[in-house]
């Protein structure tokens, strides 16, 4: 038998392939989120993340992955590519584009101010939180990995900060518990699916309830 906490650590803390991370983020909020018992403010996680995003989750995933994919097609030896704000190949409303850039991009002036305020030269929080740089009407991807993390795993912090600001610490804590429950449910399903067959009967997986 394997402890679920240990398996959760191995599956969800390690670096992931972009497709797996994107698919799992959507699965967590749209499927496992509906099974969560501990709903902050009696609302499912999908409602909370879309409230914090200010757009449908699928719009945010589409835009984020669009910038990520475009950045990966560029020659790493060349200067950072500049993209038009709306990648025309994606069918996403204009208001979602504007909201996405509002959340996850910064101007050169904002970036410079954040860098000046950093306590150590190694700190990357400004780029982690806003990994897109706006230059006029164009957008530069500052760091592909930070961008991928921000609109997938980073959605946890977006809701966390939104709930803490708007509803206080108790709602923030309820969100933390609901987010953890989503992952526990997913891990339980993974483990049940892949657990070895025991000839004598019984189960090779022991949940928290067991």
PDB file of C-alpha atoms in Angstrom:
ATOM      1  CA  UNK A   1       0.000   0.000   0.000  1.00  0.00           C
ATOM      2  CA  UNK A   2       1.176   3.506  -0.810  1.00  0.00           C
ATOM      3  CA  UNK A   3       0.420   6.612   1.232  1.00  0.00           C
ATOM      4  CA  UNK A   4      -1.672   9.105  -0.725  1.00  0.00           C
ATOM      5  CA  UNK A   5       0.308  12.065   0.613  1.00  0.00           C
ATOM      6  CA  UNK A   6       3.519  10.566  -0.762  1.00  0.00           C
ATOM      7  CA  UNK A   7       1.969   9.863  -4.136  1.00  0.00           C
ATOM      8  CA  UNK A   8       0.411  13.333  -4.276  1.00  0.00           C
ATOM      9  CA  UNK A   9       3.830  14.833  -3.655  1.00  0.00           C
ATOM     10  CA  UNK A  10       5.397  12.834  -6.445  1.00  0.00           C
ATOM     11  CA  UNK A  11       2.644  13.528  -8.965  1.00  0.00           C
ATOM     12  CA  UNK A  12       1.936  17.184  -8.319  1.00  0.00           C
ATOM     13  CA  UNK A  13       5.147  18.817  -7.111  1.00  0.00           C
ATOM     14  CA  UNK A  14       7.420  17.609  -9.890  1.00  0.00           C
ATOM     15  CA  UNK A  15       7.755  19.412 -13.218  1.00  0.00           C
ATOM     16  CA  UNK A  16       5.239  18.271 -15.804  1.00  0.00           C
ATOM     17  CA  UNK A  17       4.922  18.081 -19.538  1.00  0.00           C
ATOM     18  CA  UNK A  18       2.914  21.129 -20.708  1.00  0.00           C
ATOM     19  CA  UNK A  19       0.076  19.048 -22.157  1.00  0.00           C
ATOM     20  CA  UNK A  20      -0.308  17.017 -18.978  1.00  0.00           C
ATOM     21  CA  UNK A  21      -0.304  20.127 -16.806  1.00  0.00           C
ATOM     22  CA  UNK A  22      -2.856  21.879 -19.000  1.00  0.00           C
ATOM     23  CA  UNK A  23      -5.148  18.855 -19.147  1.00  0.00           C
ATOM     24  CA  UNK A  24      -4.938  18.174 -15.421  1.00  0.00           C
ATOM     25  CA  UNK A  25      -5.743  21.794 -14.542  1.00  0.00           C
ATOM     26  CA  UNK A  26      -8.909  21.639 -16.618  1.00  0.00           C
ATOM     27  CA  UNK A  27      -9.818  18.221 -15.213  1.00  0.00           C
ATOM     28  CA  UNK A  28      -9.378  19.376 -11.614  1.00  0.00           C
ATOM     29  CA  UNK A  29     -11.636  22.395 -11.879  1.00  0.00           C
ATOM     30  CA  UNK A  30     -14.268  21.102 -14.299  1.00  0.00           C
ATOM     31  CA  UNK A  31     -14.569  17.534 -12.985  1.00  0.00           C
ATOM     32  CA  UNK A  32     -13.081  16.975  -9.534  1.00  0.00           C
ATOM     33  CA  UNK A  33     -14.138  20.415  -8.366  1.00  0.00           C
ATOM     34  CA  UNK A  34     -17.774  19.338  -8.671  1.00  0.00           C
ATOM     35  CA  UNK A  35     -17.101  16.536  -6.167  1.00  0.00           C
ATOM     36  CA  UNK A  36     -15.534  18.716  -3.494  1.00  0.00           C
ATOM     37  CA  UNK A  37     -17.503  18.829  -0.250  1.00  0.00           C
ATOM     38  CA  UNK A  38     -15.706  21.784   1.354  1.00  0.00           C
ATOM     39  CA  UNK A  39     -16.948  24.547  -0.962  1.00  0.00           C
ATOM     40  CA  UNK A  40     -15.767  28.005   0.100  1.00  0.00           C
ATOM     41  CA  UNK A  41     -18.854  30.248   0.354  1.00  0.00           C
ATOM     42  CA  UNK A  42     -20.883  27.229  -0.828  1.00  0.00           C
ATOM     43  CA  UNK A  43     -19.591  27.611  -4.380  1.00  0.00           C
ATOM     44  CA  UNK A  44     -17.633  25.073  -6.447  1.00  0.00           C
ATOM     45  CA  UNK A  45     -13.959  25.705  -7.313  1.00  0.00           C
ATOM     46  CA  UNK A  46     -14.749  26.362 -10.983  1.00  0.00           C
ATOM     47  CA  UNK A  47     -16.993  29.291 -10.042  1.00  0.00           C
ATOM     48  CA  UNK A  48     -14.330  30.683  -7.733  1.00  0.00           C
ATOM     49  CA  UNK A  49     -11.490  30.463 -10.247  1.00  0.00           C
ATOM     50  CA  UNK A  50     -13.591  32.028 -13.003  1.00  0.00           C
ATOM     51  CA  UNK A  51     -14.602  34.829 -10.626  1.00  0.00           C
ATOM     52  CA  UNK A  52     -10.945  35.529  -9.824  1.00  0.00           C
ATOM     53  CA  UNK A  53      -9.977  35.302 -13.492  1.00  0.00           C
ATOM     54  CA  UNK A  54     -12.850  37.469 -14.672  1.00  0.00           C
ATOM     55  CA  UNK A  55     -13.334  35.136 -17.641  1.00  0.00           C
ATOM     56  CA  UNK A  56     -14.145  31.491 -18.400  1.00  0.00           C
ATOM     57  CA  UNK A  57     -11.386  29.094 -17.383  1.00  0.00           C
ATOM     58  CA  UNK A  58     -11.132  27.725 -20.917  1.00  0.00           C
ATOM     59  CA  UNK A  59     -10.454  31.240 -22.262  1.00  0.00           C
ATOM     60  CA  UNK A  60      -7.568  31.703 -19.831  1.00  0.00           C
ATOM     61  CA  UNK A  61      -6.084  28.287 -20.659  1.00  0.00           C
ATOM     62  CA  UNK A  62      -6.415  28.954 -24.387  1.00  0.00           C
ATOM     63  CA  UNK A  63      -4.744  32.362 -24.247  1.00  0.00           C
ATOM     64  CA  UNK A  64      -1.980  31.253 -21.894  1.00  0.00           C
ATOM     65  CA  UNK A  65      -1.149  28.158 -23.879  1.00  0.00           C
ATOM     66  CA  UNK A  66      -1.309  30.190 -27.093  1.00  0.00           C
ATOM     67  CA  UNK A  67       1.447  32.528 -25.892  1.00  0.00           C
ATOM     68  CA  UNK A  68       3.418  29.596 -24.478  1.00  0.00           C
ATOM     69  CA  UNK A  69       3.255  27.631 -27.727  1.00  0.00           C
ATOM     70  CA  UNK A  70       4.168  30.670 -29.834  1.00  0.00           C
ATOM     71  CA  UNK A  71       7.180  31.399 -27.632  1.00  0.00           C
ATOM     72  CA  UNK A  72       8.454  27.829 -28.012  1.00  0.00           C
ATOM     73  CA  UNK A  73       8.472  28.119 -31.799  1.00  0.00           C
ATOM     74  CA  UNK A  74      11.041  30.912 -31.697  1.00  0.00           C
ATOM     75  CA  UNK A  75      14.790  30.468 -32.001  1.00  0.00           C
ATOM     76  CA  UNK A  76      16.229  30.589 -28.471  1.00  0.00           C
ATOM     77  CA  UNK A  77      19.353  32.344 -29.764  1.00  0.00           C
ATOM     78  CA  UNK A  78      17.342  35.276 -31.109  1.00  0.00           C
ATOM     79  CA  UNK A  79      15.962  38.155 -29.106  1.00  0.00           C
ATOM     80  CA  UNK A  80      12.637  37.651 -27.337  1.00  0.00           C
ATOM     81  CA  UNK A  81       9.795  37.615 -29.902  1.00  0.00           C
ATOM     82  CA  UNK A  82       7.024  40.204 -29.755  1.00  0.00           C
ATOM     83  CA  UNK A  83       3.442  39.102 -30.355  1.00  0.00           C
ATOM     84  CA  UNK A  84       0.334  41.109 -31.046  1.00  0.00           C
ATOM     85  CA  UNK A  85      -1.929  41.132 -27.947  1.00  0.00           C
ATOM     86  CA  UNK A  86      -4.554  38.936 -29.601  1.00  0.00           C
ATOM     87  CA  UNK A  87      -3.165  35.863 -31.343  1.00  0.00           C
ATOM     88  CA  UNK A  88      -5.587  35.793 -34.254  1.00  0.00           C
ATOM     89  CA  UNK A  89      -5.544  32.014 -34.599  1.00  0.00           C
ATOM     90  CA  UNK A  90      -7.397  31.658 -31.262  1.00  0.00           C
ATOM     91  CA  UNK A  91     -11.154  32.089 -30.972  1.00  0.00           C
ATOM     92  CA  UNK A  92     -11.339  34.047 -27.705  1.00  0.00           C
ATOM     93  CA  UNK A  93     -13.415  37.179 -26.938  1.00  0.00           C
ATOM     94  CA  UNK A  94     -11.566  40.491 -26.853  1.00  0.00           C
ATOM     95  CA  UNK A  95     -12.614  41.139 -23.256  1.00  0.00           C
ATOM     96  CA  UNK A  96     -10.882  37.919 -22.205  1.00  0.00           C
ATOM     97  CA  UNK A  97      -7.667  39.050 -23.913  1.00  0.00           C
ATOM     98  CA  UNK A  98      -7.760  42.347 -22.079  1.00  0.00           C
ATOM     99  CA  UNK A  99      -8.433  40.666 -18.735  1.00  0.00           C
ATOM    100  CA  UNK A 100      -5.672  38.085 -19.263  1.00  0.00           C
ATOM    101  CA  UNK A 101      -3.115  40.814 -19.943  1.00  0.00           C
ATOM    102  CA  UNK A 102      -4.387  42.805 -16.960  1.00  0.00           C
ATOM    103  CA  UNK A 103      -3.721  39.823 -14.695  1.00  0.00           C
ATOM    104  CA  UNK A 104      -0.532  38.351 -16.123  1.00  0.00           C
ATOM    105  CA  UNK A 105       1.375  41.131 -17.898  1.00  0.00           C
ATOM    106  CA  UNK A 106       3.265  44.262 -16.906  1.00  0.00           C
ATOM    107  CA  UNK A 107       4.762  47.286 -18.603  1.00  0.00           C
ATOM    108  CA  UNK A 108       8.498  47.939 -18.684  1.00  0.00           C
ATOM    109  CA  UNK A 109       7.992  50.684 -16.077  1.00  0.00           C
ATOM    110  CA  UNK A 110       6.154  48.299 -13.742  1.00  0.00           C
ATOM    111  CA  UNK A 111       8.808  45.654 -14.267  1.00  0.00           C
ATOM    112  CA  UNK A 112      11.599  48.129 -13.484  1.00  0.00           C
ATOM    113  CA  UNK A 113       9.842  49.317 -10.314  1.00  0.00           C
ATOM    114  CA  UNK A 114       9.329  45.743  -9.133  1.00  0.00           C
ATOM    115  CA  UNK A 115      12.974  44.920  -9.792  1.00  0.00           C
ATOM    116  CA  UNK A 116      14.096  47.950  -7.782  1.00  0.00           C
ATOM    117  CA  UNK A 117      11.906  46.853  -4.881  1.00  0.00           C
ATOM    118  CA  UNK A 118      13.311  43.312  -4.798  1.00  0.00           C
ATOM    119  CA  UNK A 119      15.458  42.528  -1.773  1.00  0.00           C
ATOM    120  CA  UNK A 120      17.781  40.190  -3.670  1.00  0.00           C
ATOM    121  CA  UNK A 121      19.074  40.173  -7.217  1.00  0.00           C
ATOM    122  CA  UNK A 122      17.934  36.537  -7.575  1.00  0.00           C
ATOM    123  CA  UNK A 123      14.270  37.202  -6.817  1.00  0.00           C
ATOM    124  CA  UNK A 124      11.901  36.382  -9.667  1.00  0.00           C
ATOM    125  CA  UNK A 125       8.496  37.038  -8.079  1.00  0.00           C
ATOM    126  CA  UNK A 126       7.616  39.864 -10.446  1.00  0.00           C
ATOM    127  CA  UNK A 127       8.239  37.648 -13.486  1.00  0.00           C
ATOM    128  CA  UNK A 128       6.500  34.680 -11.866  1.00  0.00           C
ATOM    129  CA  UNK A 129       3.357  36.694 -11.165  1.00  0.00           C
ATOM    130  CA  UNK A 130       3.351  38.614 -14.463  1.00  0.00           C
ATOM    131  CA  UNK A 131       5.456  36.704 -17.000  1.00  0.00           C
ATOM    132  CA  UNK A 132       4.280  38.758 -19.984  1.00  0.00           C
ATOM    133  CA  UNK A 133       5.792  42.161 -20.826  1.00  0.00           C
ATOM    134  CA  UNK A 134       3.715  44.741 -22.681  1.00  0.00           C
ATOM    135  CA  UNK A 135       5.635  46.980 -25.076  1.00  0.00           C
ATOM    136  CA  UNK A 136       3.146  49.292 -26.717  1.00  0.00           C
ATOM    137  CA  UNK A 137       0.622  47.041 -28.396  1.00  0.00           C
ATOM    138  CA  UNK A 138       2.976  44.057 -28.406  1.00  0.00           C
ATOM    139  CA  UNK A 139       3.590  41.330 -25.837  1.00  0.00           C
ATOM    140  CA  UNK A 140       6.870  39.590 -24.933  1.00  0.00           C
ATOM    141  CA  UNK A 141       7.000  36.277 -23.060  1.00  0.00           C
ATOM    142  CA  UNK A 142       9.612  36.884 -20.358  1.00  0.00           C
ATOM    143  CA  UNK A 143       9.826  33.245 -19.246  1.00  0.00           C
ATOM    144  CA  UNK A 144       7.969  30.331 -20.832  1.00  0.00           C
ATOM    145  CA  UNK A 145       8.007  28.106 -17.751  1.00  0.00           C
ATOM    146  CA  UNK A 146       6.799  30.863 -15.428  1.00  0.00           C
ATOM    147  CA  UNK A 147       3.971  31.596 -17.874  1.00  0.00           C
ATOM    148  CA  UNK A 148       2.902  27.949 -17.977  1.00  0.00           C
ATOM    149  CA  UNK A 149       2.925  27.697 -14.190  1.00  0.00           C
ATOM    150  CA  UNK A 150       1.023  30.954 -13.705  1.00  0.00           C
ATOM    151  CA  UNK A 151      -2.128  30.023 -15.617  1.00  0.00           C
ATOM    152  CA  UNK A 152      -2.215  26.399 -14.384  1.00  0.00           C
ATOM    153  CA  UNK A 153      -0.902  25.757 -10.855  1.00  0.00           C
ATOM    154  CA  UNK A 154      -0.796  29.485 -10.189  1.00  0.00           C
ATOM    155  CA  UNK A 155      -4.588  29.687 -10.348  1.00  0.00           C
ATOM    156  CA  UNK A 156      -4.570  28.479  -6.751  1.00  0.00           C
ATOM    157  CA  UNK A 157      -2.862  31.714  -5.649  1.00  0.00           C
ATOM    158  CA  UNK A 158      -5.136  33.844  -7.798  1.00  0.00           C
ATOM    159  CA  UNK A 159      -8.213  32.520  -5.956  1.00  0.00           C
ATOM    160  CA  UNK A 160      -6.355  32.497  -2.623  1.00  0.00           C
ATOM    161  CA  UNK A 161      -5.556  36.209  -2.811  1.00  0.00           C
ATOM    162  CA  UNK A 162      -8.986  37.089  -4.192  1.00  0.00           C
ATOM    163  CA  UNK A 163     -10.820  35.297  -1.365  1.00  0.00           C
ATOM    164  CA  UNK A 164      -8.541  36.714   1.324  1.00  0.00           C
ATOM    165  CA  UNK A 165      -9.055  40.261   0.074  1.00  0.00           C
ATOM    166  CA  UNK A 166     -12.793  40.048  -0.535  1.00  0.00           C
ATOM    167  CA  UNK A 167     -14.013  37.648   2.178  1.00  0.00           C
ATOM    168  CA  UNK A 168     -11.276  37.391   4.797  1.00  0.00           C
ATOM    169  CA  UNK A 169      -8.988  34.695   6.131  1.00  0.00           C
ATOM    170  CA  UNK A 170     -11.697  32.121   6.889  1.00  0.00           C
ATOM    171  CA  UNK A 171     -12.726  31.998   3.221  1.00  0.00           C
ATOM    172  CA  UNK A 172      -9.088  31.815   2.173  1.00  0.00           C
ATOM    173  CA  UNK A 173      -8.619  28.808   4.452  1.00  0.00           C
ATOM    174  CA  UNK A 174     -11.761  27.150   3.076  1.00  0.00           C
ATOM    175  CA  UNK A 175     -10.383  27.584  -0.442  1.00  0.00           C
ATOM    176  CA  UNK A 176      -7.076  25.995   0.584  1.00  0.00           C
ATOM    177  CA  UNK A 177      -8.947  22.965   1.932  1.00  0.00           C
ATOM    178  CA  UNK A 178     -11.137  22.666  -1.168  1.00  0.00           C
ATOM    179  CA  UNK A 179      -8.094  22.881  -3.432  1.00  0.00           C
ATOM    180  CA  UNK A 180      -6.383  20.123  -1.470  1.00  0.00           C
ATOM    181  CA  UNK A 181      -9.518  17.966  -1.612  1.00  0.00           C
ATOM    182  CA  UNK A 182      -9.625  18.223  -5.417  1.00  0.00           C
ATOM    183  CA  UNK A 183      -6.108  16.823  -5.610  1.00  0.00           C
ATOM    184  CA  UNK A 184      -6.816  14.099  -3.065  1.00  0.00           C
ATOM    185  CA  UNK A 185      -9.800  12.906  -5.106  1.00  0.00           C
ATOM    186  CA  UNK A 186      -7.701  12.833  -8.266  1.00  0.00           C
ATOM    187  CA  UNK A 187      -4.894  10.909  -6.574  1.00  0.00           C
ATOM    188  CA  UNK A 188      -7.362   8.395  -5.141  1.00  0.00           C
ATOM    189  CA  UNK A 189      -8.711   7.732  -8.628  1.00  0.00           C
ATOM    190  CA  UNK A 190      -5.196   7.356 -10.032  1.00  0.00           C
ATOM    191  CA  UNK A 191      -4.164   4.968  -7.308  1.00  0.00           C
ATOM    192  CA  UNK A 192      -7.342   2.902  -7.533  1.00  0.00           C
ATOM    193  CA  UNK A 193      -6.873   2.563 -11.284  1.00  0.00           C
ATOM    194  CA  UNK A 194      -3.230   1.517 -11.127  1.00  0.00           C
ATOM    195  CA  UNK A 195      -3.180  -0.464  -7.866  1.00  0.00           C
ATOM    196  CA  UNK A 196      -1.998  -4.067  -8.223  1.00  0.00           C
ATOM    197  CA  UNK A 197      -4.544  -6.868  -8.084  1.00  0.00           C
ATOM    198  CA  UNK A 198      -4.499  -8.834  -4.830  1.00  0.00           C
ATOM    199  CA  UNK A 199      -5.309 -12.505  -5.375  1.00  0.00           C
ATOM    200  CA  UNK A 200      -6.523 -13.026  -1.834  1.00  0.00           C
ATOM    201  CA  UNK A 201      -8.929 -10.111  -2.113  1.00  0.00           C
ATOM    202  CA  UNK A 202      -8.934  -6.765  -0.359  1.00  0.00           C
ATOM    203  CA  UNK A 203      -7.469  -3.500  -1.555  1.00  0.00           C
ATOM    204  CA  UNK A 204      -3.912  -2.299  -2.142  1.00  0.00           C
ATOM    205  CA  UNK A 205      -5.012   1.316  -1.686  1.00  0.00           C
ATOM    206  CA  UNK A 206      -5.940   2.856   1.646  1.00  0.00           C
ATOM    207  CA  UNK A 207      -7.642   6.244   1.565  1.00  0.00           C
ATOM    208  CA  UNK A 208      -7.727   8.739   4.430  1.00  0.00           C
ATOM    209  CA  UNK A 209     -11.168   7.421   5.409  1.00  0.00           C
ATOM    210  CA  UNK A 210      -9.918   3.821   5.437  1.00  0.00           C
TER     211      UNK A 210
END
